[in-house]
């Protein structure tokens, strides 16, 4: 056992820190810290900055232009980025679709799509969920029927995150309605500008236009946009989900959130004393910090297993459950820390640059508390994760 | 002991529930939430006509109720329907302060309040006061025949609609002193008064209120000089009962919505309510809701008793804890649909959780309870 980072790892951390100090503009980190949306351009700019350094595709193999970092390096990078309030990397193209194309795509698909993900020419969104297929994803109904050298797609996807920015969507579609549920699904790449596609925004409960419904009405998709084999899409989808679950614990986010709430609690006062000295508040803060310290080590234990070649199994489900509980608890503490100034809702506090109503940190905290209820719902709900853990451990 | 509502209150509950079920549908409310004023004049007039505002005042003040159980009856229904109109501000905080302290001229406003023609807002909290009722930095200075106010009031709910603001200001003592806080009835539009208004996350509107040499005649004084804290605490106690009731009503709706969703939403070929993992949590919501209802009854029944403040601290602490549980569990068991603005539960959950930020959250009331229990 050795809880210390190696000299190499420490040097790597210093390098990341120096890069962030030099390349992350203060106005950008300020927006991230205050929870203000960066818009499409803001994200694209940050991607370009990382790409110029060769760090955008840090989880890709070198042969595809990636940095091929090991799990510990990735973890250090993610931790430093969160601590510096760097924008999160939008995952849909980079860490969801790309690994699938790298493993199952044709050479043509790899050569065409991967560079466009790096350059930012394409913004991808994820078309898995449907109104009737959430946790039970395999029950999806969107149909793709072969017609010559095209598939004709009809149906509806929903909850499509940032679909309003996307020019491409990767979809799970049903190609064989007769087969057993999981065996009739295919993985299709669809150009969002194809006639017959309609995107309708869904406002989330904090007012943010984050997700969409996407409707397909006789949408013609060239057969070369099929990934892998027809009716094997479920295998690829599951492969993708394992990648969706990397960095699932969100230790960096929690650490940054905890630092932020401490900073707020030093400024806010209760009964004339700093809130951070209030015994009830301090106790709640300490509790979540204790949980986070342990989870950070759980996370590292699992990461080093993965680094030594063992695939994480139920552990990633465990990290998802505990990680989201901790993040949501920190969101709750932050909401409470700001007192009455949690009540104002200026969508501009979340979306724009207008002057804040109360202290600048107070604007978006209640909105974030509500928005982050999603953490325990998407990417396999916490109930589904618990089901997986129990099933695996009891040999079900 | 008798846990039944009186006949009058039962009637009030039935009429109000029916009225809101008919007139305050999700789509009507979503339109109200999107509107510039953040409230509906038509609904307000409707509520006044039904006698809902009158139920919050005693007979001598021109109403026909005013007790803790009247407040609870009204606010439980408002909570159930997710009403965003400023009943707490115009009637409980504003109206009841005027009823308690007003001279004959000032009391003239009561009829307008009860009739739905006038609105009020209480401008007490300040940027640094958090939930501390005694911390007042805004100053009042006598200058000849006039009183001059200076300071800033934070998150003043309903300030823009109110015809008058009730402003607290310090006339003597240090910023935490119990004595020395005075109250003033300040007409909207008084020179030196500036409002910076904004919508709130859970509906309705509030404003930052700047007082820059606001000059008032002596007749604007509400109650005796320097003696404002006790009457403020009285109306805030009533407001806390109202908030408890609103949360209980809203939780009832959250539970009801969850119940029917669990029974209708199908995944894996069966209603999700057949999964025991969800059944037990639904059962826990019901168990906790009964606790919340009892805490509300305790608080309502003690509004006029010597044990008032301790009972209210207990109820608000318990209801804040249960509220968070119910709101979060209801959202979780709905999945994605509960995350959407348009869905009824999203609004209900916001009303429950954001009640925390008015007059104190679970920690604040826990601390109050400890102090009051030790006394
Ligand atoms: C903000 C947000 C962004 C999203 N982004 C995307 C996206 O970009 N692309 C995409 O494809 N999807 C996306 N999703 C969809 C997400 O993956 C689904 O919401 C999720 O799979 C849950 O499905 P559901 O919402 O239909 O809930 P349901 O599956 O209907 O679940 C409802 C409740 O039942 C529980 N439940 C279901 N089955 C069981 C069981 N067997 N045992 C116990 N409990 C069970 C669930 O845990 C939940 O509590 C997003 C969702 C949200 C909220
Ligand atoms: C101190 C004591 C005094 C008692 N006195 C009496 C008495 O006076 N008269 C009498 O008749 N009996 C009495 N009992 C017995 C008592 O009723 C049983 O212990 C009880 O019914 C549970 O049965 P079990 O111990 O066989 O546990 P099991 O029924 O085997 O349960 C084991 C665990 O599984 C859980 N479980 C079981 N079924 C389900 C399900 N469908 N869903 C979810 N979880 C489930 C249980 O909650 C428990 O956690 C007593 C028991 C104790 C410990």
PDB file of N, CA, C and O in Angstrom, chain A residues 131-132 134-136 159 202-205 268-269 271 278 280 284 329 332 335-337 339 341-345 357 369-371 373 376-377 383, chain B residues 130-131 152 154-155 176 198-201 208 265 267-268 281 324 328 332 336-337 339-341 350 353-354 356-358 361-363 366-367 370:
ATOM      1  N   UNK A 131     -39.531   7.930 -25.275  1.00  0.00           N
ATOM      2  CA  UNK A 131     -40.547   8.108 -24.226  1.00  0.00           C
ATOM      3  C   UNK A 131     -40.878   6.792 -23.511  1.00  0.00           C
ATOM      4  O   UNK A 131     -41.039   6.764 -22.306  1.00  0.00           O
ATOM      5  N   UNK A 132     -40.936   5.692 -24.266  1.00  0.00           N
ATOM      6  CA  UNK A 132     -41.300   4.418 -23.643  1.00  0.00           C
ATOM      7  C   UNK A 132     -40.099   3.564 -23.256  1.00  0.00           C
ATOM      8  O   UNK A 132     -40.258   2.488 -22.693  1.00  0.00           O
ATOM      9  N   UNK A 134     -36.745   3.986 -21.252  1.00  0.00           N
ATOM     10  CA  UNK A 134     -35.802   4.703 -20.396  1.00  0.00           C
ATOM     11  C   UNK A 134     -34.857   3.705 -19.776  1.00  0.00           C
ATOM     12  O   UNK A 134     -33.885   3.270 -20.408  1.00  0.00           O
ATOM     13  N   UNK A 135     -35.175   3.288 -18.546  1.00  0.00           N
ATOM     14  CA  UNK A 135     -34.370   2.239 -17.912  1.00  0.00           C
ATOM     15  C   UNK A 135     -34.388   0.974 -18.758  1.00  0.00           C
ATOM     16  O   UNK A 135     -33.402   0.258 -18.856  1.00  0.00           O
ATOM     17  N   UNK A 136     -35.517   0.711 -19.354  1.00  0.00           N
ATOM     18  CA  UNK A 136     -35.664  -0.471 -20.213  1.00  0.00           C
ATOM     19  C   UNK A 136     -35.333  -0.077 -21.648  1.00  0.00           C
ATOM     20  O   UNK A 136     -36.197  -0.064 -22.528  1.00  0.00           O
ATOM     21  N   UNK A 159     -34.950  13.294 -24.435  1.00  0.00           N
ATOM     22  CA  UNK A 159     -33.914  13.646 -23.445  1.00  0.00           C
ATOM     23  C   UNK A 159     -32.567  13.876 -24.105  1.00  0.00           C
ATOM     24  O   UNK A 159     -31.527  13.717 -23.475  1.00  0.00           O
ATOM     25  N   UNK A 202     -36.945  20.738 -24.727  1.00  0.00           N
ATOM     26  CA  UNK A 202     -37.682  20.495 -23.487  1.00  0.00           C
ATOM     27  C   UNK A 202     -37.025  21.381 -22.431  1.00  0.00           C
ATOM     28  O   UNK A 202     -35.816  21.271 -22.213  1.00  0.00           O
ATOM     29  N   UNK A 203     -37.796  22.254 -21.793  1.00  0.00           N
ATOM     30  CA  UNK A 203     -37.213  23.064 -20.719  1.00  0.00           C
ATOM     31  C   UNK A 203     -37.138  22.205 -19.464  1.00  0.00           C
ATOM     32  O   UNK A 203     -38.108  21.572 -19.077  1.00  0.00           O
ATOM     33  N   UNK A 204     -35.965  22.177 -18.850  1.00  0.00           N
ATOM     34  CA  UNK A 204     -35.848  21.447 -17.591  1.00  0.00           C
ATOM     35  C   UNK A 204     -36.382  22.297 -16.440  1.00  0.00           C
ATOM     36  O   UNK A 204     -36.628  23.486 -16.578  1.00  0.00           O
ATOM     37  N   UNK A 205     -36.509  21.675 -15.287  1.00  0.00           N
ATOM     38  CA  UNK A 205     -37.175  22.351 -14.169  1.00  0.00           C
ATOM     39  C   UNK A 205     -36.438  23.582 -13.652  1.00  0.00           C
ATOM     40  O   UNK A 205     -37.021  24.417 -12.984  1.00  0.00           O
ATOM     41  N   UNK A 268     -20.609  34.010   4.075  1.00  0.00           N
ATOM     42  CA  UNK A 268     -21.953  34.125   4.659  1.00  0.00           C
ATOM     43  C   UNK A 268     -21.852  34.143   6.181  1.00  0.00           C
ATOM     44  O   UNK A 268     -20.954  33.508   6.754  1.00  0.00           O
ATOM     45  N   UNK A 269     -22.779  34.853   6.800  1.00  0.00           N
ATOM     46  CA  UNK A 269     -22.774  34.845   8.261  1.00  0.00           C
ATOM     47  C   UNK A 269     -24.116  34.354   8.792  1.00  0.00           C
ATOM     48  O   UNK A 269     -25.150  34.503   8.153  1.00  0.00           O
ATOM     49  N   UNK A 271     -26.020  34.556  12.639  1.00  0.00           N
ATOM     50  CA  UNK A 271     -25.907  35.152  13.977  1.00  0.00           C
ATOM     51  C   UNK A 271     -24.622  35.952  14.140  1.00  0.00           C
ATOM     52  O   UNK A 271     -23.983  35.924  15.191  1.00  0.00           O
ATOM     53  N   UNK A 278     -20.716  27.806  12.233  1.00  0.00           N
ATOM     54  CA  UNK A 278     -21.985  27.355  12.813  1.00  0.00           C
ATOM     55  C   UNK A 278     -21.936  25.833  12.996  1.00  0.00           C
ATOM     56  O   UNK A 278     -21.687  25.094  12.047  1.00  0.00           O
ATOM     57  N   UNK A 280     -24.037  23.387  13.343  1.00  0.00           N
ATOM     58  CA  UNK A 280     -24.896  22.503  12.545  1.00  0.00           C
ATOM     59  C   UNK A 280     -24.428  22.445  11.103  1.00  0.00           C
ATOM     60  O   UNK A 280     -24.348  21.383  10.500  1.00  0.00           O
ATOM     61  N   UNK A 284     -22.608  19.201   9.012  1.00  0.00           N
ATOM     62  CA  UNK A 284     -23.061  18.656   7.723  1.00  0.00           C
ATOM     63  C   UNK A 284     -21.937  18.691   6.688  1.00  0.00           C
ATOM     64  O   UNK A 284     -21.764  17.769   5.895  1.00  0.00           O
ATOM     65  N   UNK A 329     -25.582  15.898  -2.362  1.00  0.00           N
ATOM     66  CA  UNK A 329     -25.549  16.430  -1.000  1.00  0.00           C
ATOM     67  C   UNK A 329     -24.801  17.770  -0.963  1.00  0.00           C
ATOM     68  O   UNK A 329     -25.211  18.708  -0.268  1.00  0.00           O
ATOM     69  N   UNK A 332     -27.012  20.408  -2.212  1.00  0.00           N
ATOM     70  CA  UNK A 332     -27.999  20.796  -1.199  1.00  0.00           C
ATOM     71  C   UNK A 332     -27.374  21.738  -0.163  1.00  0.00           C
ATOM     72  O   UNK A 332     -27.963  22.739   0.212  1.00  0.00           O
ATOM     73  N   UNK A 335     -26.931  25.207  -1.700  1.00  0.00           N
ATOM     74  CA  UNK A 335     -28.221  25.901  -1.743  1.00  0.00           C
ATOM     75  C   UNK A 335     -28.529  26.484  -0.378  1.00  0.00           C
ATOM     76  O   UNK A 335     -28.902  27.652  -0.247  1.00  0.00           O
ATOM     77  N   UNK A 336     -28.351  25.698   0.653  1.00  0.00           N
ATOM     78  CA  UNK A 336     -28.679  26.179   1.988  1.00  0.00           C
ATOM     79  C   UNK A 336     -27.732  27.273   2.454  1.00  0.00           C
ATOM     80  O   UNK A 336     -28.118  28.156   3.208  1.00  0.00           O
ATOM     81  N   UNK A 337     -26.475  27.158   2.009  1.00  0.00           N
ATOM     82  CA  UNK A 337     -25.471  28.108   2.494  1.00  0.00           C
ATOM     83  C   UNK A 337     -25.824  29.543   2.127  1.00  0.00           C
ATOM     84  O   UNK A 337     -25.516  30.463   2.869  1.00  0.00           O
ATOM     85  N   UNK A 339     -28.749  30.975   1.891  1.00  0.00           N
ATOM     86  CA  UNK A 339     -29.903  31.553   2.591  1.00  0.00           C
ATOM     87  C   UNK A 339     -30.946  32.113   1.644  1.00  0.00           C
ATOM     88  O   UNK A 339     -31.211  31.533   0.585  1.00  0.00           O
ATOM     89  N   UNK A 341     -31.004  34.369  -0.504  1.00  0.00           N
ATOM     90  CA  UNK A 341     -30.602  34.691  -1.879  1.00  0.00           C
ATOM     91  C   UNK A 341     -30.602  33.479  -2.800  1.00  0.00           C
ATOM     92  O   UNK A 341     -30.244  33.587  -3.976  1.00  0.00           O
ATOM     93  N   UNK A 342     -31.010  32.313  -2.297  1.00  0.00           N
ATOM     94  CA  UNK A 342     -31.227  31.182  -3.197  1.00  0.00           C
ATOM     95  C   UNK A 342     -32.530  31.359  -3.979  1.00  0.00           C
ATOM     96  O   UNK A 342     -32.734  30.730  -5.008  1.00  0.00           O
ATOM     97  N   UNK A 343     -33.421  32.229  -3.473  1.00  0.00           N
ATOM     98  CA  UNK A 343     -34.763  32.299  -4.071  1.00  0.00           C
ATOM     99  C   UNK A 343     -34.839  32.998  -5.427  1.00  0.00           C
ATOM    100  O   UNK A 343     -35.599  32.575  -6.287  1.00  0.00           O
ATOM    101  N   UNK A 344     -34.106  34.110  -5.624  1.00  0.00           N
ATOM    102  CA  UNK A 344     -34.229  34.783  -6.919  1.00  0.00           C
ATOM    103  C   UNK A 344     -33.903  33.842  -8.054  1.00  0.00           C
ATOM    104  O   UNK A 344     -32.998  33.012  -7.925  1.00  0.00           O
ATOM    105  N   UNK A 345     -34.641  33.956  -9.125  1.00  0.00           N
ATOM    106  CA  UNK A 345     -34.301  33.194 -10.309  1.00  0.00           C
ATOM    107  C   UNK A 345     -34.169  34.149 -11.470  1.00  0.00           C
ATOM    108  O   UNK A 345     -35.159  34.632 -11.999  1.00  0.00           O
ATOM    109  N   UNK A 357     -28.035  39.334  -8.459  1.00  0.00           N
ATOM    110  CA  UNK A 357     -28.963  40.013  -7.556  1.00  0.00           C
ATOM    111  C   UNK A 357     -28.375  40.078  -6.156  1.00  0.00           C
ATOM    112  O   UNK A 357     -28.283  41.135  -5.557  1.00  0.00           O
ATOM    113  N   UNK A 369     -29.025  22.765  -7.789  1.00  0.00           N
ATOM    114  CA  UNK A 369     -29.552  21.718  -6.912  1.00  0.00           C
ATOM    115  C   UNK A 369     -30.622  20.918  -7.663  1.00  0.00           C
ATOM    116  O   UNK A 369     -30.598  19.676  -7.665  1.00  0.00           O
ATOM    117  N   UNK A 370     -31.548  21.628  -8.298  1.00  0.00           N
ATOM    118  CA  UNK A 370     -32.622  20.919  -9.008  1.00  0.00           C
ATOM    119  C   UNK A 370     -32.081  20.222 -10.258  1.00  0.00           C
ATOM    120  O   UNK A 370     -32.418  19.067 -10.525  1.00  0.00           O
ATOM    121  N   UNK A 371     -31.251  20.915 -11.020  1.00  0.00           N
ATOM    122  CA  UNK A 371     -30.737  20.332 -12.256  1.00  0.00           C
ATOM    123  C   UNK A 371     -29.970  19.035 -11.978  1.00  0.00           C
ATOM    124  O   UNK A 371     -30.091  18.057 -12.715  1.00  0.00           O
ATOM    125  N   UNK A 373     -30.474  16.811  -9.887  1.00  0.00           N
ATOM    126  CA  UNK A 373     -31.252  15.607  -9.579  1.00  0.00           C
ATOM    127  C   UNK A 373     -31.106  14.605 -10.725  1.00  0.00           C
ATOM    128  O   UNK A 373     -31.342  13.417 -10.567  1.00  0.00           O
ATOM    129  N   UNK A 376     -28.702  11.165 -10.590  1.00  0.00           N
ATOM    130  CA  UNK A 376     -29.086   9.828 -10.121  1.00  0.00           C
ATOM    131  C   UNK A 376     -30.133   9.183 -11.029  1.00  0.00           C
ATOM    132  O   UNK A 376     -30.586   8.076 -10.767  1.00  0.00           O
ATOM    133  N   UNK A 377     -30.526   9.905 -12.097  1.00  0.00           N
ATOM    134  CA  UNK A 377     -31.533   9.359 -13.023  1.00  0.00           C
ATOM    135  C   UNK A 377     -30.896   8.869 -14.312  1.00  0.00           C
ATOM    136  O   UNK A 377     -31.203   7.775 -14.791  1.00  0.00           O
ATOM    137  N   UNK A 383     -31.264   3.179  -9.065  1.00  0.00           N
ATOM    138  CA  UNK A 383     -31.992   1.929  -8.770  1.00  0.00           C
ATOM    139  C   UNK A 383     -31.477   0.810  -9.672  1.00  0.00           C
ATOM    140  O   UNK A 383     -31.261  -0.319  -9.221  1.00  0.00           O
TER     141      UNK A 383
ATOM    142  N   UNK B 130     -29.631  37.115   6.685  1.00  0.00           N
ATOM    143  CA  UNK B 130     -29.955  35.695   6.574  1.00  0.00           C
ATOM    144  C   UNK B 130     -31.333  35.455   7.200  1.00  0.00           C
ATOM    145  O   UNK B 130     -32.288  36.083   6.794  1.00  0.00           O
ATOM    146  N   UNK B 131     -31.441  34.572   8.212  1.00  0.00           N
ATOM    147  CA  UNK B 131     -32.765  34.328   8.814  1.00  0.00           C
ATOM    148  C   UNK B 131     -32.904  35.017  10.167  1.00  0.00           C
ATOM    149  O   UNK B 131     -33.882  34.802  10.885  1.00  0.00           O
ATOM    150  N   UNK B 152     -31.021  48.966   2.714  1.00  0.00           N
ATOM    151  CA  UNK B 152     -31.404  48.062   1.625  1.00  0.00           C
ATOM    152  C   UNK B 152     -32.099  46.839   2.206  1.00  0.00           C
ATOM    153  O   UNK B 152     -31.642  46.270   3.199  1.00  0.00           O
ATOM    154  N   UNK B 154     -33.617  42.933   1.328  1.00  0.00           N
ATOM    155  CA  UNK B 154     -33.300  41.856   0.390  1.00  0.00           C
ATOM    156  C   UNK B 154     -34.488  40.920   0.148  1.00  0.00           C
ATOM    157  O   UNK B 154     -35.246  40.612   1.069  1.00  0.00           O
ATOM    158  N   UNK B 155     -34.605  40.471  -1.079  1.00  0.00           N
ATOM    159  CA  UNK B 155     -35.605  39.473  -1.483  1.00  0.00           C
ATOM    160  C   UNK B 155     -36.976  39.781  -0.865  1.00  0.00           C
ATOM    161  O   UNK B 155     -37.549  38.965  -0.135  1.00  0.00           O
ATOM    162  N   UNK B 176     -27.803  44.274  16.274  1.00  0.00           N
ATOM    163  CA  UNK B 176     -28.419  43.026  16.746  1.00  0.00           C
ATOM    164  C   UNK B 176     -29.368  43.242  17.930  1.00  0.00           C
ATOM    165  O   UNK B 176     -29.909  42.280  18.459  1.00  0.00           O
ATOM    166  N   UNK B 198     -37.368  40.874  -9.757  1.00  0.00           N
ATOM    167  CA  UNK B 198     -36.940  39.675 -10.488  1.00  0.00           C
ATOM    168  C   UNK B 198     -37.886  38.519 -10.154  1.00  0.00           C
ATOM    169  O   UNK B 198     -38.548  38.536  -9.120  1.00  0.00           O
ATOM    170  N   UNK B 199     -37.941  37.525 -11.043  1.00  0.00           N
ATOM    171  CA  UNK B 199     -38.758  36.347 -10.724  1.00  0.00           C
ATOM    172  C   UNK B 199     -38.029  35.438  -9.726  1.00  0.00           C
ATOM    173  O   UNK B 199     -36.813  35.549  -9.565  1.00  0.00           O
ATOM    174  N   UNK B 200     -38.788  34.559  -9.103  1.00  0.00           N
ATOM    175  CA  UNK B 200     -38.168  33.592  -8.187  1.00  0.00           C
ATOM    176  C   UNK B 200     -38.249  32.189  -8.782  1.00  0.00           C
ATOM    177  O   UNK B 200     -39.131  31.889  -9.578  1.00  0.00           O
ATOM    178  N   UNK B 201     -37.325  31.340  -8.355  1.00  0.00           N
ATOM    179  CA  UNK B 201     -37.219  29.996  -8.921  1.00  0.00           C
ATOM    180  C   UNK B 201     -38.518  29.204  -8.769  1.00  0.00           C
ATOM    181  O   UNK B 201     -38.912  28.459  -9.655  1.00  0.00           O
ATOM    182  N   UNK B 208     -35.172  43.609  -4.749  1.00  0.00           N
ATOM    183  CA  UNK B 208     -34.265  44.272  -3.828  1.00  0.00           C
ATOM    184  C   UNK B 208     -34.821  45.680  -3.662  1.00  0.00           C
ATOM    185  O   UNK B 208     -35.178  46.340  -4.639  1.00  0.00           O
ATOM    186  N   UNK B 265     -46.716   3.996 -15.214  1.00  0.00           N
ATOM    187  CA  UNK B 265     -45.497   3.929 -16.022  1.00  0.00           C
ATOM    188  C   UNK B 265     -44.992   2.489 -16.077  1.00  0.00           C
ATOM    189  O   UNK B 265     -44.792   1.848 -15.038  1.00  0.00           O
ATOM    190  N   UNK B 267     -42.020  -0.182 -17.382  1.00  0.00           N
ATOM    191  CA  UNK B 267     -40.701  -0.501 -17.915  1.00  0.00           C
ATOM    192  C   UNK B 267     -40.508  -1.994 -17.669  1.00  0.00           C
ATOM    193  O   UNK B 267     -41.056  -2.530 -16.703  1.00  0.00           O
ATOM    194  N   UNK B 268     -39.754  -2.643 -18.510  1.00  0.00           N
ATOM    195  CA  UNK B 268     -39.539  -4.093 -18.400  1.00  0.00           C
ATOM    196  C   UNK B 268     -40.879  -4.842 -18.372  1.00  0.00           C
ATOM    197  O   UNK B 268     -41.029  -5.834 -17.668  1.00  0.00           O
ATOM    198  N   UNK B 281     -39.922   2.677  -0.784  1.00  0.00           N
ATOM    199  CA  UNK B 281     -39.631   4.111  -0.690  1.00  0.00           C
ATOM    200  C   UNK B 281     -40.919   4.919  -0.764  1.00  0.00           C
ATOM    201  O   UNK B 281     -41.049   5.960  -0.117  1.00  0.00           O
ATOM    202  N   UNK B 324     -37.677  17.706   1.921  1.00  0.00           N
ATOM    203  CA  UNK B 324     -36.574  17.374   1.012  1.00  0.00           C
ATOM    204  C   UNK B 324     -36.673  15.915   0.580  1.00  0.00           C
ATOM    205  O   UNK B 324     -36.529  15.592  -0.600  1.00  0.00           O
ATOM    206  N   UNK B 328     -37.339  14.965  -3.328  1.00  0.00           N
ATOM    207  CA  UNK B 328     -36.277  14.263  -4.053  1.00  0.00           C
ATOM    208  C   UNK B 328     -36.696  12.849  -4.454  1.00  0.00           C
ATOM    209  O   UNK B 328     -36.408  12.397  -5.570  1.00  0.00           O
ATOM    210  N   UNK B 332     -37.041  11.331  -8.180  1.00  0.00           N
ATOM    211  CA  UNK B 332     -36.245  10.149  -8.531  1.00  0.00           C
ATOM    212  C   UNK B 332     -37.134   9.021  -9.066  1.00  0.00           C
ATOM    213  O   UNK B 332     -36.806   8.378 -10.060  1.00  0.00           O
ATOM    214  N   UNK B 336     -36.814  10.811 -15.695  1.00  0.00           N
ATOM    215  CA  UNK B 336     -36.633  12.037 -16.473  1.00  0.00           C
ATOM    216  C   UNK B 336     -37.831  12.974 -16.513  1.00  0.00           C
ATOM    217  O   UNK B 336     -37.670  14.198 -16.440  1.00  0.00           O
ATOM    218  N   UNK B 337     -39.018  12.422 -16.582  1.00  0.00           N
ATOM    219  CA  UNK B 337     -40.213  13.256 -16.766  1.00  0.00           C
ATOM    220  C   UNK B 337     -40.341  14.321 -15.673  1.00  0.00           C
ATOM    221  O   UNK B 337     -40.797  15.441 -15.916  1.00  0.00           O
ATOM    222  N   UNK B 339     -38.096  15.955 -14.358  1.00  0.00           N
ATOM    223  CA  UNK B 339     -37.098  17.009 -14.542  1.00  0.00           C
ATOM    224  C   UNK B 339     -37.594  18.100 -15.489  1.00  0.00           C
ATOM    225  O   UNK B 339     -36.877  19.049 -15.767  1.00  0.00           O
ATOM    226  N   UNK B 340     -38.796  17.925 -16.035  1.00  0.00           N
ATOM    227  CA  UNK B 340     -39.251  18.897 -17.024  1.00  0.00           C
ATOM    228  C   UNK B 340     -40.119  19.972 -16.387  1.00  0.00           C
ATOM    229  O   UNK B 340     -40.986  19.695 -15.561  1.00  0.00           O
ATOM    230  N   UNK B 341     -39.837  21.193 -16.805  1.00  0.00           N
ATOM    231  CA  UNK B 341     -40.517  22.389 -16.311  1.00  0.00           C
ATOM    232  C   UNK B 341     -42.035  22.256 -16.326  1.00  0.00           C
ATOM    233  O   UNK B 341     -42.701  22.660 -15.401  1.00  0.00           O
ATOM    234  N   UNK B 350     -40.377  22.230  -6.379  1.00  0.00           N
ATOM    235  CA  UNK B 350     -39.697  23.509  -6.149  1.00  0.00           C
ATOM    236  C   UNK B 350     -40.355  24.288  -5.013  1.00  0.00           C
ATOM    237  O   UNK B 350     -39.670  24.906  -4.197  1.00  0.00           O
ATOM    238  N   UNK B 353     -39.156  22.607  -1.677  1.00  0.00           N
ATOM    239  CA  UNK B 353     -37.746  22.797  -1.311  1.00  0.00           C
ATOM    240  C   UNK B 353     -37.445  24.277  -1.045  1.00  0.00           C
ATOM    241  O   UNK B 353     -36.731  24.622  -0.097  1.00  0.00           O
ATOM    242  N   UNK B 354     -38.006  25.156  -1.854  1.00  0.00           N
ATOM    243  CA  UNK B 354     -37.649  26.561  -1.709  1.00  0.00           C
ATOM    244  C   UNK B 354     -38.294  27.221  -0.492  1.00  0.00           C
ATOM    245  O   UNK B 354     -37.882  28.314  -0.086  1.00  0.00           O
ATOM    246  N   UNK B 356     -37.751  26.296   2.296  1.00  0.00           N
ATOM    247  CA  UNK B 356     -36.586  26.330   3.182  1.00  0.00           C
ATOM    248  C   UNK B 356     -35.986  27.715   3.335  1.00  0.00           C
ATOM    249  O   UNK B 356     -35.357  28.017   4.346  1.00  0.00           O
ATOM    250  N   UNK B 357     -36.079  28.496   2.277  1.00  0.00           N
ATOM    251  CA  UNK B 357     -35.340  29.761   2.247  1.00  0.00           C
ATOM    252  C   UNK B 357     -36.155  30.939   2.762  1.00  0.00           C
ATOM    253  O   UNK B 357     -35.708  32.066   2.714  1.00  0.00           O
ATOM    254  N   UNK B 358     -37.372  30.665   3.225  1.00  0.00           N
ATOM    255  CA  UNK B 358     -38.154  31.739   3.836  1.00  0.00           C
ATOM    256  C   UNK B 358     -38.218  31.481   5.332  1.00  0.00           C
ATOM    257  O   UNK B 358     -38.755  30.494   5.790  1.00  0.00           O
ATOM    258  N   UNK B 361     -34.224  27.526   7.369  1.00  0.00           N
ATOM    259  CA  UNK B 361     -34.193  26.143   6.909  1.00  0.00           C
ATOM    260  C   UNK B 361     -34.150  25.179   8.099  1.00  0.00           C
ATOM    261  O   UNK B 361     -34.284  25.601   9.260  1.00  0.00           O
ATOM    262  N   UNK B 362     -33.953  23.899   7.799  1.00  0.00           N
ATOM    263  CA  UNK B 362     -33.996  22.866   8.842  1.00  0.00           C
ATOM    264  C   UNK B 362     -32.970  23.146   9.951  1.00  0.00           C
ATOM    265  O   UNK B 362     -33.276  22.989  11.140  1.00  0.00           O
ATOM    266  N   UNK B 363     -31.779  23.573   9.578  1.00  0.00           N
ATOM    267  CA  UNK B 363     -30.729  23.825  10.576  1.00  0.00           C
ATOM    268  C   UNK B 363     -31.097  25.003  11.472  1.00  0.00           C
ATOM    269  O   UNK B 363     -30.905  24.961  12.689  1.00  0.00           O
ATOM    270  N   UNK B 366     -33.739  23.940  13.834  1.00  0.00           N
ATOM    271  CA  UNK B 366     -33.188  23.002  14.817  1.00  0.00           C
ATOM    272  C   UNK B 366     -32.486  23.772  15.940  1.00  0.00           C
ATOM    273  O   UNK B 366     -32.698  23.510  17.131  1.00  0.00           O
ATOM    274  N   UNK B 367     -31.709  24.738  15.528  1.00  0.00           N
ATOM    275  CA  UNK B 367     -31.013  25.579  16.507  1.00  0.00           C
ATOM    276  C   UNK B 367     -31.993  26.341  17.396  1.00  0.00           C
ATOM    277  O   UNK B 367     -31.812  26.421  18.612  1.00  0.00           O
ATOM    278  N   UNK B 370     -33.443  23.951  19.922  1.00  0.00           N
ATOM    279  CA  UNK B 370     -32.502  23.635  21.005  1.00  0.00           C
ATOM    280  C   UNK B 370     -32.478  24.777  22.020  1.00  0.00           C
ATOM    281  O   UNK B 370     -32.599  24.554  23.231  1.00  0.00           O
TER     282      UNK B 370
END
